[in-house]
Amino acid sequence: QTISQPFIVALMTDLLETQPDHTVLEVGTGSGYQAAVLSSLVRQLYSIEVVEALAASAAERLGRLGYDNIEVRAGDGAKGWPEHAPYDGIIVTAAARAVPPALVEQLKTGGRLVIPVGGPGGQDLRVLEKQPDGSVKSRSVLSVMFVPLTGGEQKR
């Protein structure tokens, strides 16, 4: 529950197609490693972790190491972080059974959502891009295995 394979961290970061002026939401802070990687590529990063102890330790660690453009909180990542929306990009580091609607709603037009989708037997890493009409264009990148996204609707 703390870090994805470095190859997957790099791939998901690349798929997000970040720019220096972007604001990004990360769902699943874990140790804070993915947040640290992304923080050097974007203006502001918000990260949500469902396990309160992990959120607290990641926030402390990232602060101690001088990452001043990352804000971490404990909460249900499937609901996003609407107070700071819309986002240029959203990255999810846990597998959702289905794409959480709140995350799509919180994407800017042209924004990208990188998320593993599927059940415990395996998932597809998907890239979704929000279109001008509000619809989403989705493509599958590769098969992956992630821990499940455990917030709210995902438990049903």
Tab-separated table of C-alpha atoms in Angstrom:
chain	number	residue	atom	x	y	z
A	1	GLN	CA	0.000	0.000	0.000
A	2	THR	CA	2.925	2.390	-0.220
A	3	ILE	CA	4.703	2.363	-3.611
A	4	SER	CA	4.158	1.111	-7.157
A	5	GLN	CA	6.974	-0.393	-9.208
A	6	PRO	CA	9.311	2.386	-10.405
A	7	PHE	CA	8.582	1.486	-14.048
A	8	ILE	CA	4.845	1.979	-13.470
A	9	VAL	CA	5.450	5.269	-11.613
A	10	ALA	CA	7.461	6.511	-14.612
A	11	LEU	CA	4.929	5.235	-17.163
A	12	MET	CA	1.928	6.752	-15.377
A	13	THR	CA	3.792	10.050	-14.983
A	14	ASP	CA	4.608	10.075	-18.706
A	15	LEU	CA	1.017	9.226	-19.686
A	16	LEU	CA	-0.231	12.215	-17.703
A	17	GLU	CA	1.665	14.540	-20.098
A	18	THR	CA	2.278	17.164	-17.424
A	19	GLN	CA	3.342	20.762	-18.023
A	20	PRO	CA	5.084	23.121	-15.556
A	21	ASP	CA	1.904	25.200	-15.083
A	22	HIS	CA	-0.338	22.193	-14.361
A	23	THR	CA	-2.296	21.425	-11.226
A	24	VAL	CA	-2.533	17.676	-10.620
A	25	LEU	CA	-4.520	15.464	-8.253
A	26	GLU	CA	-3.032	12.180	-7.054
A	27	VAL	CA	-5.345	9.572	-5.545
A	28	GLY	CA	-3.377	7.187	-3.322
A	29	THR	CA	-0.461	8.991	-1.677
A	30	GLY	CA	1.110	5.908	-0.109
A	31	SER	CA	4.695	6.752	0.849
A	32	GLY	CA	4.619	9.966	-1.197
A	33	TYR	CA	7.038	8.688	-3.848
A	34	GLN	CA	4.763	9.316	-6.851
A	35	ALA	CA	3.908	12.756	-5.429
A	36	ALA	CA	7.607	13.603	-5.112
A	37	VAL	CA	8.230	12.555	-8.722
A	38	LEU	CA	5.297	14.603	-10.028
A	39	SER	CA	6.024	17.690	-7.914
A	40	SER	CA	9.103	18.616	-9.928
A	41	LEU	CA	7.035	18.553	-13.140
A	42	VAL	CA	3.959	20.582	-12.121
A	43	ARG	CA	3.010	23.835	-10.393
A	44	GLN	CA	0.845	22.252	-7.682
A	45	LEU	CA	0.058	18.700	-6.580
A	46	TYR	CA	-2.785	17.641	-4.315
A	47	SER	CA	-2.685	14.093	-2.973
A	48	ILE	CA	-5.370	12.094	-1.144
A	49	GLU	CA	-4.728	8.929	0.886
A	50	VAL	CA	-7.495	6.800	2.434
A	51	VAL	CA	-5.225	5.462	5.231
A	52	GLU	CA	-4.846	8.333	7.702
A	53	ALA	CA	-1.497	7.149	9.106
A	54	LEU	CA	-0.006	6.941	5.595
A	55	ALA	CA	-1.309	10.413	4.719
A	56	ALA	CA	0.212	11.867	7.886
A	57	SER	CA	3.597	10.182	7.433
A	58	ALA	CA	3.793	11.110	3.739
A	59	ALA	CA	2.874	14.738	4.482
A	60	GLU	CA	5.534	14.916	7.202
A	61	ARG	CA	8.180	13.259	5.017
A	62	LEU	CA	7.479	15.412	1.949
A	63	GLY	CA	7.504	18.572	4.061
A	64	ARG	CA	10.763	17.613	5.755
A	65	LEU	CA	12.344	16.993	2.342
A	66	GLY	CA	11.302	20.430	1.089
A	67	TYR	CA	8.487	19.563	-1.324
A	68	ASP	CA	6.552	22.799	-0.932
A	69	ASN	CA	4.101	22.401	-3.822
A	70	ILE	CA	2.440	19.240	-2.462
A	71	GLU	CA	-0.603	19.214	-0.209
A	72	VAL	CA	-1.657	15.868	1.312
A	73	ARG	CA	-4.870	14.973	3.101
A	74	ALA	CA	-6.621	11.838	4.310
A	75	GLY	CA	-9.897	11.054	2.590
A	76	ASP	CA	-11.855	9.098	0.001
A	77	GLY	CA	-9.956	9.541	-3.249
A	78	ALA	CA	-12.900	8.341	-5.333
A	79	LYS	CA	-14.565	11.654	-4.431
A	80	GLY	CA	-11.553	13.649	-5.583
A	81	TRP	CA	-10.705	17.001	-4.026
A	82	PRO	CA	-13.339	19.370	-5.439
A	83	GLU	CA	-12.073	22.442	-3.569
A	84	HIS	CA	-9.054	22.639	-5.891
A	85	ALA	CA	-10.711	21.436	-9.119
A	86	PRO	CA	-10.584	21.520	-12.042
A	87	TYR	CA	-7.328	19.621	-12.568
A	88	ASP	CA	-5.101	19.407	-15.619
A	89	GLY	CA	-4.365	15.817	-14.671
A	90	ILE	CA	-5.453	13.162	-12.202
A	91	ILE	CA	-3.415	10.066	-11.425
A	92	VAL	CA	-4.862	7.146	-9.458
A	93	THR	CA	-2.494	4.641	-7.860
A	94	ALA	CA	-5.112	2.045	-6.869
A	95	ALA	CA	-7.487	-0.002	-9.014
A	96	ALA	CA	-11.075	1.171	-9.410
A	97	ARG	CA	-13.824	-1.249	-10.421
A	98	ALA	CA	-15.149	1.596	-12.570
A	99	VAL	CA	-13.913	5.120	-13.201
A	100	PRO	CA	-15.224	7.318	-10.354
A	101	PRO	CA	-17.539	9.969	-11.880
A	102	ALA	CA	-16.289	12.636	-9.439
A	103	LEU	CA	-12.792	12.350	-10.895
A	104	VAL	CA	-14.034	12.866	-14.457
A	105	GLU	CA	-16.103	15.850	-13.287
A	106	GLN	CA	-13.007	17.407	-11.687
A	107	LEU	CA	-10.904	17.211	-14.871
A	108	LYS	CA	-10.429	20.303	-17.028
A	109	THR	CA	-11.395	20.053	-20.685
A	110	GLY	CA	-8.376	18.431	-22.329
A	111	GLY	CA	-7.281	17.039	-18.959
A	112	ARG	CA	-6.023	13.495	-18.536
A	113	LEU	CA	-6.946	10.834	-16.005
A	114	VAL	CA	-4.536	7.903	-15.656
A	115	ILE	CA	-6.164	5.055	-13.739
A	116	PRO	CA	-6.052	1.254	-13.387
A	117	VAL	CA	-9.574	-0.138	-13.883
A	118	GLY	CA	-10.762	-3.665	-13.118
A	119	GLY	CA	-11.212	-6.266	-10.418
A	120	PRO	CA	-8.811	-8.168	-8.176
A	121	GLY	CA	-7.789	-10.556	-10.977
A	122	GLY	CA	-6.114	-7.813	-12.975
A	123	GLN	CA	-6.755	-4.413	-14.402
A	124	ASP	CA	-6.196	-2.284	-17.485
A	125	LEU	CA	-4.158	0.870	-17.084
A	126	ARG	CA	-6.274	3.463	-18.884
A	127	VAL	CA	-5.786	7.020	-20.042
A	128	LEU	CA	-8.960	9.084	-20.263
A	129	GLU	CA	-9.039	12.520	-21.867
A	130	LYS	CA	-11.917	14.922	-21.258
A	131	GLN	CA	-13.368	16.273	-24.497
A	132	PRO	CA	-14.822	19.781	-25.066
A	133	ASP	CA	-18.376	18.379	-24.924
A	134	GLY	CA	-17.685	16.801	-21.504
A	135	SER	CA	-17.429	13.251	-22.824
A	136	VAL	CA	-14.337	11.142	-22.213
A	137	LYS	CA	-12.093	9.431	-24.733
A	138	SER	CA	-10.474	6.331	-23.200
A	139	ARG	CA	-7.661	4.044	-24.240
A	140	SER	CA	-6.123	1.000	-22.607
A	141	VAL	CA	-2.339	1.031	-22.230
A	142	LEU	CA	-1.429	-2.302	-20.618
A	143	SER	CA	-2.494	-4.923	-18.090
A	144	VAL	CA	-1.496	-4.152	-14.501
A	145	MET	CA	-2.053	-5.333	-10.917
A	146	PHE	CA	-2.810	-2.683	-8.280
A	147	VAL	CA	-4.283	-2.769	-4.799
A	148	PRO	CA	-7.992	-1.870	-4.861
A	149	LEU	CA	-9.290	1.659	-4.473
A	150	THR	CA	-11.161	1.310	-1.192
A	151	GLY	CA	-13.217	4.481	-0.827
A	152	GLY	CA	-16.969	4.993	-1.064
A	153	GLU	CA	-18.577	3.604	-4.208
A	154	GLN	CA	-15.717	1.178	-4.782
A	155	LYS	CA	-16.797	-0.934	-1.782
A	156	ARG	CA	-20.230	-1.714	-3.209
